[in-house]
Amino acid sequence: MPRVGFREMLALGRVIASGTLSRYESGSASLTSRFEARFAERLQAKHLLTVNSGTSALISALAAAGIGPGDEVLVPAYTWVSTAIAPLAVGAVPVLVDIDESLTIDPQDIERKITPYTKAIIPVHMKNLVCDMDAISAIAKRHRLYVIEDACQAVGVRYKDRFVGTIGDVGIFSFNYHKNLNAGEGGAVITNDDRLFTRARMYHDVGSYIRQHEFEGNEPIFSGVNFRVSELTGAVLLAQLSRLDTLLRRLRSRREMMVKHLSKGKKMKVSPHHDPTNAVGLSVIFERAEDAKKFAAQRGVERLIETGRHIYTNWEPIFAQRSFNPRIDPYKWAHREITYSAEMCSRTLDILERTCYVSLGPQYPAPVIWMQARTLARSLSS
Ligand SMILES: *Cc1c(COP(=O)(O)O)cnc(C)c1O
């Protein structure tokens, strides 16, 4: 979402001039390490590990928590498909949970979907909106479940007095070109838990076979993968960090202005939000799908049912229950039969058919968005 420019160019130039593109070769001069320290401090978290994508971050967090064959992981039926695929990568199965009008996982449906085999919940903060973390944390505590917060689409966003990603046991960020921090591709695992951090770091670095990280003291060696980033990614992220506050401040003030205009509309309302004071994302929900469709014909508005692989009914690889090798079959390892159908989360579909996301256009000057608010409000008044 944020633009890239001169700051990123200078940062990349610095790395190239240093002649060292690997973070571990750069040692204490590593810009990736500097980014991690600075961002973790900003978010008031103990550890942050940069990896090569949000999907990699999800898989690393699941591996760190020791989730695997026989385990069920609760995921919302509305999220980027990666959230639901990540459990399969460690041998566990995703169990789909409805969202509510806030566009985030419905705590009541979480309760209904918990079985003796459930090990974790992955609440997803979609489109800079935030989940009901108080309710989710309480459920997780009662049932002794891990909370792995997927904050890929809400990097830097606040929920009450904390930042999303730092409320559950472990949080996940993506830094791909759609997200609040943009390194083209990239991701991170964030946690206050020493052991989860150690294990995520080991997993992302081939089990750290050749590198004894300072933290890995008592954790037995296990095999991992390579999800490392280069200094080029770290340098861009460090430079991007200086743009994040401006972006979020802009989104917040524009949301306030837009809400003022849109809340007078008929046959619709601004979607409920779990922390209106800090809100930086905006959607509206109509009584009827046709009205949402009409509204979405305008620039800067998108009806969520039209967002492809964010909706469970379009998750073909999951519905197919097929992996690259038929003997790797998390569904056979599950303790009960897991099936998926287009109807299983019909409430989610109903909400998505009636909900439109309203862009707050951080890339445009404020007067443009003010005009846009007036145009949208006018279209709602008839
Ligand atoms: C983008 C995204 C991911 C995956 O991130 P990548 O960096 O594309 O792998 C996971 N979950 C959500 C909710 C996302 O939006």
Coordinates of N, CA, C and O in Angstrom, one line a residue, residues 102-225:
S102 N -18.6 -7.7 11.6 CA -17.3 -7.0 11.7 C -16.3 -7.4 10.7 O -15.2 -6.9 10.6
L103 N -16.7 -8.5 9.9 CA -15.8 -9.1 8.9 C -14.7 -9.9 9.5 O -13.8 -10.4 8.7
T104 N -14.8 -10.2 10.8 CA -13.8 -11.0 11.4 C -14.4 -12.2 12.1 O -15.6 -12.3 12.2
I105 N -13.6 -13.2 12.5 CA -14.1 -14.5 13.0 C -15.1 -14.3 14.1 O -14.9 -13.4 15.0
D106 N -16.2 -15.0 14.1 CA -17.3 -14.9 15.0 C -17.0 -15.7 16.3 O -16.9 -16.9 16.2
P107 N -16.8 -15.1 17.5 CA -16.4 -15.9 18.7 C -17.5 -16.9 19.0 O -17.1 -18.0 19.5
Q108 N -18.7 -16.6 18.7 CA -19.7 -17.7 19.1 C -19.6 -18.9 18.2 O -19.8 -20.0 18.6
D109 N -19.2 -18.7 16.9 CA -19.0 -19.8 16.0 C -17.8 -20.6 16.4 O -17.6 -21.8 16.2
I110 N -16.8 -19.8 16.9 CA -15.5 -20.5 17.4 C -15.9 -21.6 18.4 O -15.5 -22.7 18.3
E111 N -16.7 -21.2 19.4 CA -17.2 -22.1 20.4 C -17.8 -23.3 19.8 O -17.6 -24.5 20.3
R112 N -18.7 -23.1 18.8 CA -19.4 -24.3 18.2 C -18.4 -25.2 17.5 O -18.7 -26.4 17.4
K113 N -17.3 -24.7 16.9 CA -16.4 -25.5 16.1 C -15.3 -26.2 16.9 O -14.5 -26.9 16.3
I114 N -15.2 -25.9 18.2 CA -14.1 -26.5 19.0 C -14.4 -28.0 19.2 O -15.6 -28.3 19.5
T115 N -13.4 -28.8 19.0 CA -13.5 -30.3 19.3 C -12.4 -30.6 20.2 O -11.5 -29.8 20.4
P116 N -12.3 -31.9 20.7 CA -11.2 -32.3 21.5 C -9.9 -32.2 20.8 O -8.8 -32.2 21.4
Y117 N -9.9 -32.0 19.4 CA -8.7 -32.1 18.6 C -8.2 -30.7 18.2 O -7.2 -30.5 17.6
T118 N -9.0 -29.7 18.6 CA -8.7 -28.3 18.2 C -7.4 -27.9 19.0 O -7.4 -28.1 20.2
K119 N -6.4 -27.3 18.3 CA -5.2 -26.9 19.0 C -5.0 -25.3 18.9 O -4.3 -24.8 19.8
A120 N -5.5 -24.7 17.9 CA -5.2 -23.3 17.7 C -6.4 -22.6 17.0 O -7.2 -23.2 16.3
I121 N -6.5 -21.3 17.3 CA -7.4 -20.4 16.5 C -6.5 -19.4 15.8 O -5.5 -18.9 16.3
I122 N -6.8 -19.2 14.5 CA -6.1 -18.1 13.8 C -7.1 -17.0 13.5 O -7.8 -17.0 12.4
P123 N -7.3 -16.0 14.4 CA -8.1 -14.9 14.0 C -7.4 -14.0 13.0 O -6.2 -13.9 13.1
V124 N -8.2 -13.5 12.1 CA -7.5 -12.7 11.0 C -8.1 -11.2 11.1 O -9.3 -11.0 11.0
H125 N -7.2 -10.3 11.1 CA -7.6 -8.9 11.1 C -7.7 -8.4 9.7 O -6.7 -7.9 9.1
M126 N -8.8 -8.6 9.1 CA -9.0 -8.3 7.7 C -9.0 -6.8 7.3 O -9.7 -6.1 8.0
K127 N -8.4 -6.5 6.3 CA -8.5 -5.1 5.7 C -8.4 -4.0 6.8 O -9.2 -3.1 6.8
N128 N -7.4 -4.1 7.6 CA -7.1 -3.1 8.6 C -8.2 -3.1 9.7 O -8.3 -2.2 10.5
L129 N -9.2 -4.0 9.7 CA -10.2 -4.1 10.7 C -9.7 -5.1 11.8 O -8.7 -5.8 11.6
V130 N -10.2 -5.0 13.0 CA -9.7 -5.8 14.1 C -10.7 -6.8 14.6 O -11.9 -6.5 14.6
C131 N -10.2 -8.0 15.1 CA -11.0 -9.0 15.6 C -11.4 -8.6 17.1 O -10.8 -7.8 17.7
D132 N -12.4 -9.4 17.6 CA -12.8 -9.2 19.0 C -11.9 -10.0 19.8 O -12.2 -11.1 20.3
M133 N -10.7 -9.4 20.1 CA -9.6 -10.2 20.7 C -9.9 -10.5 22.2 O -9.4 -11.5 22.7
D134 N -10.7 -9.6 22.8 CA -11.0 -9.9 24.2 C -11.8 -11.3 24.3 O -11.5 -12.1 25.1
A135 N -12.8 -11.4 23.5 CA -13.6 -12.6 23.5 C -12.8 -13.8 23.0 O -12.9 -14.9 23.6
I136 N -12.0 -13.6 22.0 CA -11.2 -14.8 21.5 C -10.2 -15.2 22.5 O -10.0 -16.4 22.7
S137 N -9.5 -14.3 23.2 CA -8.5 -14.6 24.2 C -9.2 -15.4 25.3 O -8.6 -16.4 25.8
A138 N -10.4 -15.0 25.7 CA -11.1 -15.7 26.8 C -11.4 -17.1 26.4 O -11.2 -18.1 27.2
I139 N -11.9 -17.3 25.2 CA -12.3 -18.7 24.7 C -11.0 -19.5 24.7 O -11.0 -20.7 25.1
A140 N -9.9 -19.0 24.1 CA -8.7 -19.7 24.0 C -8.1 -20.1 25.4 O -7.7 -21.3 25.5
K141 N -8.3 -19.3 26.3 CA -7.8 -19.6 27.7 C -8.6 -20.7 28.3 O -8.0 -21.7 28.8
R142 N -9.9 -20.6 28.1 CA -10.8 -21.6 28.7 C -10.5 -23.0 28.1 O -10.6 -24.0 28.7
H143 N -10.2 -23.0 26.8 CA -10.1 -24.3 26.1 C -8.6 -24.7 25.9 O -8.3 -25.6 25.2
R144 N -7.7 -23.9 26.4 CA -6.2 -24.1 26.3 C -5.8 -24.2 24.8 O -5.2 -25.2 24.4
L145 N -6.2 -23.2 24.0 CA -5.8 -23.2 22.6 C -4.8 -22.1 22.3 O -4.7 -21.0 23.0
Y146 N -3.9 -22.3 21.4 CA -3.0 -21.2 20.9 C -3.8 -20.2 20.1 O -4.7 -20.6 19.4
V147 N -3.5 -19.0 20.3 CA -4.0 -17.9 19.4 C -2.9 -17.4 18.5 O -1.9 -16.9 19.0
I148 N -3.0 -17.7 17.2 CA -2.0 -17.2 16.2 C -2.7 -16.1 15.4 O -3.6 -16.4 14.6
E149 N -2.4 -14.9 15.7 CA -3.0 -13.7 15.1 C -2.5 -13.5 13.7 O -1.3 -13.1 13.6
D150 N -3.4 -13.6 12.7 CA -3.0 -13.2 11.3 C -3.2 -11.8 11.2 O -4.4 -11.3 10.9
A151 N -2.2 -11.0 11.3 CA -2.3 -9.5 11.2 C -1.7 -9.0 9.9 O -1.3 -7.9 9.7
C152 N -1.7 -9.9 8.9 CA -1.0 -9.6 7.6 C -1.6 -8.3 7.0 O -0.9 -7.5 6.4
Q153 N -3.0 -8.2 7.1 CA -3.6 -7.0 6.5 C -3.8 -5.9 7.5 O -4.6 -5.0 7.2
A154 N -3.2 -5.9 8.6 CA -3.4 -4.9 9.6 C -2.0 -4.5 10.3 O -2.0 -4.3 11.5
V155 N -0.9 -4.5 9.6 CA 0.4 -4.2 10.2 C 0.4 -2.8 10.8 O 0.0 -1.8 10.2
G156 N 0.7 -2.8 12.1 CA 0.8 -1.5 12.8 C -0.5 -1.0 13.5 O -0.5 0.0 14.1
V157 N -1.6 -1.8 13.3 CA -2.9 -1.3 13.7 C -3.1 -1.6 15.2 O -2.7 -2.6 15.7
R158 N -3.8 -0.7 15.9 CA -4.1 -0.9 17.3 C -5.4 -1.6 17.6 O -6.4 -1.4 16.9
Y159 N -5.4 -2.4 18.7 CA -6.6 -2.9 19.2 C -6.6 -2.5 20.7 O -5.7 -3.0 21.5
K160 N -7.4 -1.5 21.1 CA -7.4 -1.0 22.5 C -6.0 -0.5 22.8 O -5.4 0.3 22.1
D161 N -5.4 -1.0 23.9 CA -4.1 -0.5 24.3 C -2.9 -1.3 23.8 O -1.8 -1.1 24.2
R162 N -3.2 -2.2 22.8 CA -2.1 -3.0 22.3 C -2.1 -3.0 20.7 O -3.1 -2.4 20.1
F163 N -1.1 -3.6 20.1 CA -1.1 -3.7 18.7 C -1.5 -5.1 18.2 O -1.1 -6.1 18.9
V164 N -2.2 -5.2 17.1 CA -2.6 -6.5 16.6 C -1.4 -7.3 16.3 O -0.4 -6.7 15.8
G165 N -1.4 -8.5 16.5 CA -0.2 -9.4 16.3 C 0.5 -9.7 17.7 O 1.2 -10.7 17.8
T166 N 0.3 -8.8 18.6 CA 1.0 -8.9 19.9 C 0.1 -9.4 21.0 O 0.5 -9.5 22.2
I167 N -1.2 -9.7 20.7 CA -2.2 -10.0 21.7 C -2.3 -11.5 22.0 O -2.4 -12.0 23.1
G168 N -2.2 -12.3 20.9 CA -2.3 -13.7 21.0 C -0.9 -14.3 21.4 O 0.0 -13.5 21.8
D169 N -0.7 -15.6 21.3 CA 0.6 -16.2 21.6 C 1.6 -15.8 20.6 O 2.8 -15.6 21.0
V170 N 1.2 -15.6 19.4 CA 2.2 -15.3 18.3 C 1.4 -14.6 17.2 O 0.2 -14.9 17.0
G171 N 2.0 -13.7 16.5 CA 1.3 -12.9 15.5 C 2.1 -13.0 14.2 O 3.3 -13.4 14.2
I172 N 1.4 -12.7 13.1 CA 1.9 -12.9 11.8 C 1.7 -11.6 11.0 O 0.6 -11.0 11.0
F173 N 2.7 -11.2 10.3 CA 2.6 -10.0 9.3 C 3.0 -10.5 7.9 O 3.8 -11.4 7.8
S174 N 2.4 -9.8 7.0 CA 2.9 -9.9 5.6 C 3.4 -8.5 5.1 O 2.9 -7.5 5.5
F175 N 4.5 -8.5 4.3 CA 5.0 -7.3 3.8 C 5.0 -7.3 2.3 O 5.8 -6.8 1.6
N176 N 4.0 -8.0 1.7 CA 3.9 -8.0 0.2 C 3.3 -6.7 -0.3 O 2.9 -5.8 0.5
Y177 N 3.2 -6.5 -1.5 CA 2.9 -5.2 -2.1 C 1.5 -4.7 -1.9 O 1.2 -3.6 -2.2
H178 N 0.6 -5.5 -1.2 CA -0.7 -5.0 -0.9 C -0.8 -4.5 0.5 O -1.8 -3.9 1.0
K179 N 0.3 -4.7 1.3 CA 0.1 -4.5 2.8 C 0.7 -3.2 3.3 O 1.3 -2.5 2.5
N180 N 0.5 -2.9 4.6 CA 0.8 -1.6 5.1 C 2.3 -1.3 5.1 O 2.7 -0.1 5.0
L181 N 3.2 -2.3 5.2 CA 4.6 -2.2 4.9 C 4.9 -3.0 3.7 O 4.5 -4.2 3.6
N182 N 5.6 -2.4 2.7 CA 5.7 -3.1 1.4 C 7.2 -3.3 1.0 O 7.9 -2.4 0.8
A183 N 7.6 -4.6 1.0 CA 8.9 -4.9 0.5 C 8.8 -5.8 -0.7 O 9.7 -6.5 -1.1
G184 N 7.7 -5.7 -1.4 CA 7.4 -6.5 -2.6 C 6.9 -7.9 -2.1 O 5.8 -8.3 -2.3
E185 N 7.8 -8.6 -1.4 CA 7.4 -9.8 -0.7 C 8.1 -9.8 0.7 O 9.2 -9.2 0.8
G186 N 7.5 -10.4 1.7 CA 8.1 -10.5 3.0 C 7.1 -10.8 4.0 O 5.9 -10.7 3.8
G187 N 7.5 -11.1 5.2 CA 6.6 -11.4 6.3 C 7.4 -11.4 7.6 O 8.6 -11.2 7.7
A188 N 6.6 -11.6 8.7 CA 7.3 -11.6 10.0 C 6.5 -12.4 11.0 O 5.2 -12.5 10.9
V189 N 7.2 -13.0 12.0 CA 6.5 -13.6 13.2 C 6.9 -12.7 14.4 O 8.0 -12.3 14.5
I190 N 5.8 -12.4 15.2 CA 6.1 -11.6 16.4 C 5.5 -12.3 17.6 O 4.5 -12.9 17.5
T191 N 6.3 -12.2 18.7 CA 5.8 -12.9 19.9 C 6.6 -12.4 21.1 O 7.7 -11.8 21.0
N192 N 6.0 -12.6 22.3 CA 6.6 -12.3 23.6 C 7.2 -13.6 24.2 O 7.8 -13.5 25.2
D193 N 6.9 -14.7 23.5 CA 7.3 -16.0 24.1 C 8.7 -16.5 23.6 O 8.8 -16.7 22.4
D194 N 9.6 -16.6 24.5 CA 11.0 -17.0 24.1 C 11.0 -18.3 23.3 O 11.7 -18.4 22.3
R195 N 10.3 -19.3 23.8 CA 10.3 -20.6 23.2 C 9.7 -20.6 21.8 O 10.3 -21.2 20.8
L196 N 8.6 -19.9 21.6 CA 8.0 -19.9 20.3 C 8.9 -19.1 19.3 O 9.1 -19.5 18.2
F197 N 9.6 -18.1 19.8 CA 10.5 -17.3 19.0 C 11.7 -18.2 18.6 O 12.0 -18.3 17.4
T198 N 12.2 -18.9 19.5 CA 13.4 -19.8 19.3 C 13.0 -20.8 18.2 O 13.8 -21.1 17.3
R199 N 11.9 -21.4 18.4 CA 11.5 -22.5 17.5 C 11.1 -22.0 16.1 O 11.5 -22.6 15.1
A200 N 10.5 -20.8 16.0 CA 10.2 -20.2 14.7 C 11.5 -19.9 14.0 O 11.7 -20.1 12.8
R201 N 12.5 -19.3 14.8 CA 13.7 -19.0 14.1 C 14.5 -20.2 13.7 O 15.1 -20.2 12.6
M202 N 14.5 -21.3 14.5 CA 15.1 -22.5 14.0 C 14.4 -23.0 12.8 O 15.1 -23.4 11.8
Y203 N 13.1 -23.1 12.8 CA 12.4 -23.6 11.7 C 12.7 -22.9 10.4 O 12.9 -23.4 9.3
H204 N 12.7 -21.5 10.5 CA 12.9 -20.7 9.3 C 14.3 -20.8 8.7 O 14.5 -20.3 7.6
D205 N 15.2 -21.3 9.5 CA 16.6 -21.3 9.1 C 17.2 -22.7 9.0 O 18.2 -23.0 9.6
V206 N 16.4 -23.6 8.3 CA 16.9 -25.0 8.1 C 17.2 -25.7 9.4 O 18.1 -26.6 9.5
G207 N 16.5 -25.4 10.5 CA 16.8 -26.0 11.8 C 18.0 -25.4 12.4 O 18.6 -26.0 13.3
S208 N 18.5 -24.3 11.8 CA 19.7 -23.7 12.2 C 20.9 -24.7 12.4 O 21.6 -24.7 13.4
Y209 N 21.0 -25.5 11.4 CA 22.0 -26.6 11.4 C 23.4 -26.0 11.5 O 24.3 -26.5 12.2
I210 N 23.6 -24.9 10.8 CA 24.9 -24.3 10.8 C 25.1 -23.1 11.6 O 26.2 -22.5 11.7
R211 N 24.0 -22.7 12.3 CA 24.1 -21.4 13.1 C 23.5 -21.6 14.4 O 22.4 -22.0 14.6
Q212 N 24.3 -21.5 15.5 CA 23.7 -21.6 16.8 C 23.3 -20.2 17.3 O 24.1 -19.4 17.8
H213 N 22.0 -19.9 17.1 CA 21.6 -18.6 17.5 C 21.7 -18.6 19.1 O 21.4 -19.5 19.7
E214 N 21.9 -17.4 19.6 CA 22.1 -17.2 21.0 C 21.0 -17.7 21.8 O 21.1 -18.3 22.9
F215 N 19.8 -17.7 21.3 CA 18.6 -18.0 22.0 C 18.3 -19.5 22.0 O 17.4 -20.0 22.8
E216 N 19.0 -20.3 21.2 CA 18.5 -21.6 20.9 C 19.0 -22.6 22.0 O 18.7 -23.8 21.9
G217 N 19.6 -22.1 23.0 CA 20.2 -22.8 24.1 C 19.6 -24.2 24.4 O 20.2 -25.2 24.1
N218 N 18.4 -24.2 24.9 CA 17.8 -25.5 25.4 C 16.9 -26.2 24.4 O 16.3 -27.3 24.8
E219 N 16.7 -25.7 23.3 CA 15.7 -26.3 22.4 C 16.4 -27.3 21.5 O 17.4 -27.1 20.8
P220 N 15.9 -28.6 21.6 CA 16.5 -29.6 20.8 C 16.4 -29.3 19.3 O 15.4 -28.8 18.9
I221 N 17.5 -29.6 18.6 CA 17.5 -29.4 17.1 C 16.4 -30.2 16.4 O 16.1 -31.3 16.8
F222 N 15.7 -29.5 15.5 CA 14.8 -30.3 14.6 C 14.9 -29.7 13.2 O 15.5 -28.6 13.0
S223 N 14.4 -30.4 12.2 CA 14.6 -30.0 10.9 C 13.6 -28.9 10.5 O 12.5 -28.9 10.9
G224 N 14.1 -28.0 9.6 CA 13.2 -26.9 9.2 C 13.3 -26.6 7.7 O 13.6 -27.6 6.9
V225 N 13.0 -25.4 7.3 CA 13.0 -25.0 5.9 C 13.9 -23.7 5.8 O 14.4 -23.3 6.8

